[in-house]
Amino acid sequence: STSSVLSAEKDEFTTSKDGTTEVASKSQEGKAETPKQKLLDIIGNMKVEVSYRKKLQDLKTRQIKKQATNNLEGLDSGGTMLQKTTEDTQRGKRLNPELVEAAAAVASSLPLNKKQTESELLAQLRRHEETTDKQKKGGTINLRNVISEMAVKRQSRAQRGVRLSNRISLELDEDGQELRPGKFSPQSFVSRRYLSLKGGSRLNIFTKPSEETEIETALETVSSPTIWDLEFAKEIAAITAQPPRNGFEEMIQWTKQGILWEFPIDNEAGMEDDAEFHEHIFLEKHLENFPKQGPIRHFMELVICGLSKNPYLTVKQKIEHIEWFHNYFEEKKELLQEI
Amino acid sequence: TSFCYEPCFSTQVLPATCAQPVRGYYVDWRMLRDVKRRKLAYEYADERLRINAIRKNSILPKELQEVADKEIAALPRDSCPTRLRNRCVLTSRPRGVRRRWRLSRIVFRHFADHAEMSGIQRAMW
């Protein structure tokens, strides 16, 4: 059937109706007359209702045509019925009386509003007949009817904002000039239109892990690089390291290892002495912890004299040298006091 | 130190992961012992120098120098630099080793004759 927007109740009714048509028809053959009369009355009532509804719908259609809006709304069942009211009234009598009886029985059995259900069921039947007739005759599909029955998905505000932003980004080029991509970037144009990172409903395929667990796992992996990880890394490095193809690559490898010096030769390669000359020579400030008189002081002054003339040690090493002597004499204080 | 039958000393670079061929074994046990002595001597070099500076002194009191003597004697014996022997690197020959090339005279002559020593020529005058 061409109808696409249907209420859930109707779907249930159709399924139930299809199942019970045969049973109802068989059971009600004996009571044909009285129910027929009832049905005819009901149909008459229905027609009245239909006519009333028709007036309302005509008003609505006039309003819609005046506004000329693009948003289509799913018209009610009454609307779809009313579009074909003239046809329906003509074909009201063409419906199979058995089916009408069955519809009445079904409506009576259901607890909801009986008249409304009956009317809806009969409308369904009429629609089925119409479609079958059309298909037999080879009638073309009226696009207007098709579109009117279809309902358009409404965009949420977020999606609207996204689409607007996409439009804005499309209009402006990277340089700021107002150019449309057009031929130059059809793929990006298409991708931007139809694929957006922000918009769109979630597929709910992947479960979002909690942020805490993510952080914990990251910390764990960083804090404990196991031996296996190290060995694996070494294996990868060994496998990826291809033998040198020529002499240049061999020299590069040697330079990286430290076998070959870097050219042009840097005389101070490896020497990172950031200290100034006065820190090397004037080392008396480190002698504050020593006694100011006595053989130890004399000894330490000689040590400092020797260190100041030493170009091979760094300032740190010299300080360590003096510190060691300080510690040594601290340990031997008792012995020195005996003397 | 290893307990296998070959004088293999654990080197810093693991031979399994290294792509280039690395010599994993020393020529003989004497060479291995020499290597151990060199390592210990490097570790204790600073301490030995400082304690000796106290010992070989005419300013400090003699009692202090005696204590220093005892301290230096207490250090491991292999940490003494006098125990090192400049052996040939390839053959571990203790004598006839040229210091500049760290090779014994026989190995040196072998390489020089095959023109594998840079700047070396047969002397003729």
XYZ file of C-alpha atoms in Angstrom:
464
model
C 0.000 0.000 0.000
C 1.218 3.508 -0.629
C 0.333 4.731 2.801
C 3.458 5.115 4.845
C 2.442 7.122 7.854
C 0.087 5.035 9.884
C -0.653 4.914 13.497
C 0.336 1.902 15.473
C -3.259 1.155 16.209
C -4.021 0.850 12.576
C -1.226 -1.603 12.004
C -2.529 -3.735 14.766
C -6.032 -3.501 13.381
C -4.914 -4.516 9.924
C -3.069 -7.552 11.181
C -5.917 -8.563 13.374
C -8.390 -7.878 10.645
C -6.510 -10.019 8.165
C -6.483 -12.840 10.575
C -10.097 -12.660 11.562
C -11.694 -11.760 8.254
C -12.254 -15.300 7.200
C -13.473 -16.402 10.605
C -15.787 -13.454 11.011
C -17.185 -13.784 7.538
C -18.032 -17.423 8.091
C -19.546 -16.840 11.486
C -21.678 -13.940 10.420
C -23.269 -15.415 7.328
C -26.248 -16.429 9.330
C -26.715 -12.988 10.865
C -26.379 -11.168 7.603
C -29.495 -9.038 7.702
C -29.428 -7.393 11.086
C -25.727 -6.647 11.096
C -26.018 -5.407 7.530
C -28.549 -2.912 8.596
C -26.377 -1.900 11.469
C -23.430 -1.619 9.205
C -25.291 0.492 6.760
C -26.301 2.805 9.540
C -22.754 2.981 10.688
C -21.562 3.671 7.197
C -24.129 6.393 6.954
C -22.868 7.859 10.200
C -19.366 7.553 8.896
C -20.176 9.486 5.832
C -21.525 12.258 7.961
C -18.377 12.281 9.992
C -16.294 12.237 6.852
C -18.132 15.229 5.450
C -17.546 17.205 8.648
C -13.932 16.354 8.609
C -13.717 17.270 4.970
C -14.655 20.861 5.723
C -11.936 21.181 8.321
C -9.348 19.702 6.037
C -10.268 22.028 3.196
C -9.640 24.958 5.467
C -6.311 23.496 6.486
C -5.198 22.899 2.915
C -6.059 26.457 2.011
C -3.928 27.727 4.868
C -1.038 25.509 3.877
C -1.190 26.674 0.300
C -1.175 30.286 1.421
C 1.931 29.779 3.603
C 3.764 27.726 0.977
C 6.035 26.107 3.505
C 8.591 23.448 2.613
C 8.104 21.442 5.787
C 5.618 18.765 5.087
C 3.670 17.353 7.903
C 2.212 13.952 8.127
C -1.429 14.491 7.588
C -3.825 12.620 9.722
C -5.658 9.590 8.607
C -8.687 11.736 8.255
C -6.820 13.961 5.813
C -5.777 11.068 3.647
C -9.265 9.787 3.821
C -10.697 13.180 2.955
C -8.575 13.539 -0.144
C -10.327 10.554 -1.467
C -13.701 11.242 0.135
C -15.458 11.750 -3.151
C -14.014 8.547 -4.456
C -14.794 6.796 -1.239
C -18.396 7.852 -1.160
C -18.766 6.583 -4.669
C -17.139 3.315 -3.829
C -18.670 2.952 -0.452
C -21.087 0.473 -1.778
C -18.518 -1.441 -3.744
C -16.872 -2.806 -0.636
C -17.430 -6.400 0.033
C -20.291 -6.571 2.553
C -18.589 -9.478 4.217
C -15.508 -7.387 4.805
C -17.663 -4.625 6.168
C -19.330 -7.062 8.529
C -15.955 -8.329 9.594
C -14.730 -4.816 10.229
C -17.751 -4.141 12.372
C -17.199 -7.311 14.355
C -13.583 -6.473 14.933
C -14.440 -2.974 16.024
C -17.026 -4.287 18.407
C -14.597 -6.794 19.871
C -11.937 -4.172 20.566
C -12.363 -2.054 23.655
C -11.637 1.290 21.974
C -14.090 3.676 20.371
C -16.054 1.355 18.127
C -17.264 3.844 15.598
C -13.844 5.326 15.128
C -12.223 1.954 14.722
C -14.850 0.903 12.260
C -14.375 4.007 10.226
C -10.634 3.558 10.211
C -10.910 -0.065 9.182
C -13.260 0.738 6.370
C -10.940 3.467 5.192
C -8.148 0.940 5.123
C -10.270 -1.398 3.051
C -11.098 1.332 0.616
C -7.482 2.208 0.224
C -6.601 -1.383 -0.526
C -9.286 -1.543 -3.164
C -8.164 1.682 -4.686
C -4.598 0.561 -4.979
C -5.619 -2.726 -6.532
C -7.835 -0.913 -9.024
C -5.129 1.503 -9.882
C -2.611 -1.217 -10.382
C -5.045 -3.114 -12.576
C -5.750 -0.044 -14.647
C -2.087 0.932 -14.628
C -2.669 4.252 -12.933
C 0.286 6.577 -12.445
C 1.418 7.495 -8.988
C 0.309 10.911 -7.995
C 3.412 12.449 -6.496
C 1.428 14.925 -4.533
C -0.439 12.210 -2.728
C 2.747 10.330 -2.095
C 4.529 13.320 -0.706
C 1.577 14.410 1.361
C 1.508 11.076 3.093
C 5.213 11.127 3.751
C 6.526 12.758 6.850
C 9.811 14.590 6.912
C 12.214 14.045 9.790
C 12.583 17.179 11.776
C 16.068 18.478 12.403
C 17.136 19.172 15.923
C 18.608 22.507 16.801
C 22.087 21.090 17.105
C 21.907 19.558 13.704
C 20.598 22.765 12.255
C 23.491 24.653 13.771
C 25.920 22.130 12.356
C 24.426 22.344 8.928
C 24.549 26.121 9.036
C 28.182 26.051 10.069
C 28.925 23.618 7.273
C 27.273 25.958 4.823
C 29.258 28.873 6.126
C 32.520 26.944 5.895
C 31.704 25.846 2.406
C 31.177 29.355 1.190
C 34.500 30.715 2.396
C 37.721 29.419 0.950
C 40.869 28.756 2.946
C 42.355 32.094 1.962
C 39.283 33.907 3.112
C 38.012 34.610 -0.361
C 34.395 33.874 -0.926
C 34.702 31.013 -3.315
C 32.627 27.946 -3.631
C 34.511 24.677 -3.999
C 32.614 23.621 -7.069
C 34.773 21.604 -9.367
C 38.011 21.829 -7.504
C 37.041 19.871 -4.462
C 33.932 17.890 -5.121
C 34.948 15.178 -2.731
C 35.503 17.507 0.149
C 32.285 19.309 -0.679
C 30.372 16.092 -0.612
C 32.126 14.876 2.461
C 31.467 18.073 4.328
C 27.842 17.973 3.419
C 27.020 14.449 4.221
C 29.664 13.519 6.759
C 29.985 15.630 9.826
C 31.837 14.730 12.953
C 29.506 16.569 15.278
C 26.107 15.974 13.746
C 24.276 12.731 13.334
C 22.786 10.266 15.745
C 24.995 7.883 17.635
C 25.205 4.340 16.364
C 25.867 2.940 19.857
C 28.258 0.342 18.523
C 31.201 1.094 20.760
C 30.967 1.407 24.495
C 32.624 4.511 25.759
C 35.137 3.511 28.401
C 35.305 5.686 31.468
C 37.998 8.323 31.463
C 39.482 7.115 34.722
C 40.196 3.667 33.451
C 41.785 5.159 30.357
C 44.078 7.296 32.450
C 44.925 4.395 34.709
C 45.806 2.122 31.858
C 47.916 4.838 30.274
C 49.777 5.384 33.549
C 50.327 1.681 34.016
C 51.821 1.232 30.601
C 54.097 4.217 31.079
C 55.253 3.395 34.585
C 56.165 -0.263 33.992
C 57.882 -0.874 30.643
C 58.371 -4.577 31.080
C 61.432 -6.448 29.959
C 59.352 -8.052 27.267
C 58.456 -4.649 25.878
C 62.086 -3.620 25.827
C 63.119 -6.808 24.104
C 60.334 -6.436 21.608
C 61.456 -2.919 20.858
C 65.014 -4.129 20.414
C 63.865 -6.882 18.101
C 61.958 -4.409 15.973
C 64.975 -2.133 15.798
C 67.213 -5.028 14.807
C 64.842 -6.217 12.097
C 64.188 -2.787 10.645
C 67.880 -1.895 10.627
C 68.883 -2.957 7.136
C 72.586 -3.394 6.265
C 74.042 -0.287 4.596
C 73.631 -0.256 0.858
C 76.704 1.851 0.192
C 79.659 3.543 1.866
C 77.702 6.683 2.674
C 75.120 4.798 4.691
C 77.886 2.947 6.459
C 79.524 6.223 7.421
C 76.176 7.562 8.607
C 75.724 4.490 10.775
C 79.199 4.895 12.251
C 78.586 8.565 12.973
C 75.405 7.704 14.817
C 77.197 5.072 16.848
C 79.998 7.489 17.669
C 82.782 5.668 15.856
C 83.196 8.463 13.321
C 83.514 12.105 14.174
C 81.174 14.710 12.776
C 82.636 16.879 10.033
C 83.618 19.723 10.076
C 85.453 18.680 13.223
C 84.325 20.439 16.348
C 87.187 20.752 18.785
C 84.831 20.991 21.709
C 82.677 18.013 20.775
C 81.616 16.186 23.908
C 82.824 18.970 26.175
C 79.910 20.798 27.710
C 81.628 22.931 30.278
C 79.312 25.868 30.756
C 81.275 27.238 33.697
C 83.350 30.383 33.366
C 87.095 30.574 34.036
C 86.690 32.208 37.448
C 84.746 29.192 38.686
C 87.707 26.984 37.785
C 90.398 29.125 39.349
C 88.916 30.802 42.402
C 87.980 27.817 44.536
C 88.590 29.372 47.946
C 84.866 29.792 48.571
C 84.620 25.991 48.858
C 87.060 26.037 51.773
C 84.568 27.619 54.160
C 83.942 24.364 56.025
C 87.598 23.759 56.808
C 89.465 25.166 59.815
C 91.204 28.417 59.026
C 94.504 27.543 60.589
C 96.552 24.444 60.871
C 98.116 21.832 58.629
C 94.780 20.845 57.117
C 94.181 24.330 55.805
C 97.682 24.382 54.367
C 97.050 21.045 52.729
C 93.736 22.109 51.257
C 95.183 25.306 49.851
C 97.730 23.199 48.007
C 94.931 20.990 46.719
C 93.043 24.033 45.441
C 96.169 25.368 43.771
C 96.550 22.102 41.915
C 92.875 21.967 40.903
C 92.915 25.492 39.526
C 95.711 24.491 37.174
C 93.851 21.384 36.006
C 92.103 21.923 32.672
C 90.784 18.385 32.331
C 88.311 18.310 35.194
C 84.919 19.983 35.187
C 83.865 22.332 37.970
C 81.608 19.655 39.387
C 84.421 17.160 39.601
C 86.622 19.692 41.399
C 83.898 20.458 43.901
C 83.425 16.740 44.477
C 87.163 16.393 45.099
C 87.069 19.043 47.807
C 83.897 17.575 49.299
C 85.536 14.179 49.597
C 88.429 15.643 51.533
C 86.003 17.453 53.795
C 84.156 14.215 54.552
C 87.384 12.353 55.120
C 88.634 14.857 57.652
C 85.243 14.933 59.350
C 85.517 11.197 59.965
C 89.022 11.544 61.322
C 88.194 14.411 63.704
C 88.608 12.331 66.844
C 92.011 11.197 65.784
C 93.036 14.700 64.922
C 91.941 16.021 68.314
C 94.141 13.509 70.080
C 97.078 14.956 68.293
C 81.848 -12.976 35.246
C 80.878 -16.139 33.439
C 81.398 -19.742 34.480
C 81.430 -21.252 31.025
C 84.498 -22.841 29.526
C 85.288 -19.904 27.324
C 86.565 -16.580 28.657
C 83.445 -14.597 27.753
C 82.992 -11.405 29.730
C 79.559 -9.766 29.728
C 79.790 -6.763 27.451
C 77.421 -3.822 27.547
C 75.937 -4.441 24.112
C 73.923 -7.622 23.962
C 75.176 -9.670 21.041
C 71.708 -11.017 20.145
C 70.228 -7.632 19.254
C 73.320 -6.168 17.574
C 73.288 -6.397 13.799
C 77.051 -6.168 13.291
C 79.302 -9.068 14.254
C 80.669 -8.501 17.760
C 83.484 -10.407 19.398
C 81.905 -11.990 22.443
C 84.940 -13.860 23.794
C 88.445 -12.916 24.984
C 91.513 -14.664 23.699
C 92.400 -16.348 27.013
C 91.759 -16.218 30.739
C 94.725 -13.932 31.376
C 93.200 -11.376 29.128
C 89.913 -11.720 30.998
C 91.629 -11.125 34.334
C 93.378 -8.113 32.910
C 90.020 -6.732 31.787
C 88.574 -7.177 35.292
C 91.552 -5.402 36.825
C 91.158 -2.503 34.452
C 87.501 -2.106 35.378
C 88.230 -2.113 39.116
C 91.115 0.258 38.695
C 88.800 2.669 36.893
C 86.294 2.496 39.752
C 88.771 3.147 42.538
C 91.011 5.567 40.697
C 89.694 8.725 42.392
C 89.829 7.285 45.901
C 93.316 5.966 45.410
C 94.503 9.323 44.140
C 93.077 11.208 47.119
C 94.343 8.788 49.752
C 97.751 8.818 48.163
C 97.695 12.614 48.229
C 97.286 12.369 51.999
C 99.988 9.765 52.305
C 102.662 11.390 50.180
C 102.562 14.563 52.265
C 104.993 16.360 54.489
C 102.447 18.806 55.994
C 99.837 16.539 57.546
C 100.626 14.656 60.753
C 102.134 11.218 60.455
C 99.344 9.516 62.356
C 96.931 10.585 59.703
C 99.231 9.259 57.037
C 99.470 5.887 58.779
C 95.719 5.651 58.879
C 95.638 6.463 55.198
C 98.152 3.689 54.544
C 95.902 1.203 56.223
C 92.917 2.418 54.273
C 94.550 2.070 50.929
C 95.749 -1.406 51.796
C 92.172 -2.359 52.609
C 91.024 -1.605 49.102
C 90.677 -4.585 46.697
C 93.952 -5.711 45.358
C 92.874 -5.652 41.739
C 92.074 -1.949 41.973
C 95.767 -1.148 41.883
C 96.858 0.268 38.505
C 100.296 -1.317 38.810
C 98.712 -4.718 38.320
C 97.593 -3.894 34.799
C 99.600 -5.345 31.931
C 99.312 -3.881 28.474
C 98.696 -7.040 26.562
C 98.267 -7.413 22.834
C 94.657 -6.881 21.949
C 94.487 -9.681 19.410
C 96.835 -12.343 20.738
C 97.086 -11.435 24.463
C 100.889 -11.465 24.270
C 102.286 -9.763 27.398
C 105.616 -8.773 25.886
C 106.635 -6.971 22.725
C 103.497 -4.867 22.616
C 103.627 -1.472 20.886
C 101.583 0.909 23.018
C 100.365 3.081 20.182
C 98.686 0.228 18.356
C 98.091 -2.086 21.343
C 99.406 -4.939 19.197
C 102.245 -7.362 19.642
C 105.181 -7.100 17.293
C 104.223 -10.207 15.337
C 100.662 -9.059 14.636
C 101.915 -5.592 13.813
C 104.382 -6.962 11.309
C 101.703 -9.149 9.775
C 99.354 -6.248 9.177
C 102.070 -3.898 8.011
C 103.273 -6.360 5.384
C 99.748 -6.748 4.063
C 99.405 -2.935 3.916
C 96.647 -2.883 6.494
C 98.321 -0.376 8.787
C 97.746 3.191 7.784
C 100.936 5.197 7.207
C 103.320 2.312 7.923
C 106.080 1.562 5.463
C 109.138 -0.661 5.483
C 112.049 1.371 6.745
C 114.931 1.872 4.379
C 117.674 4.403 4.776
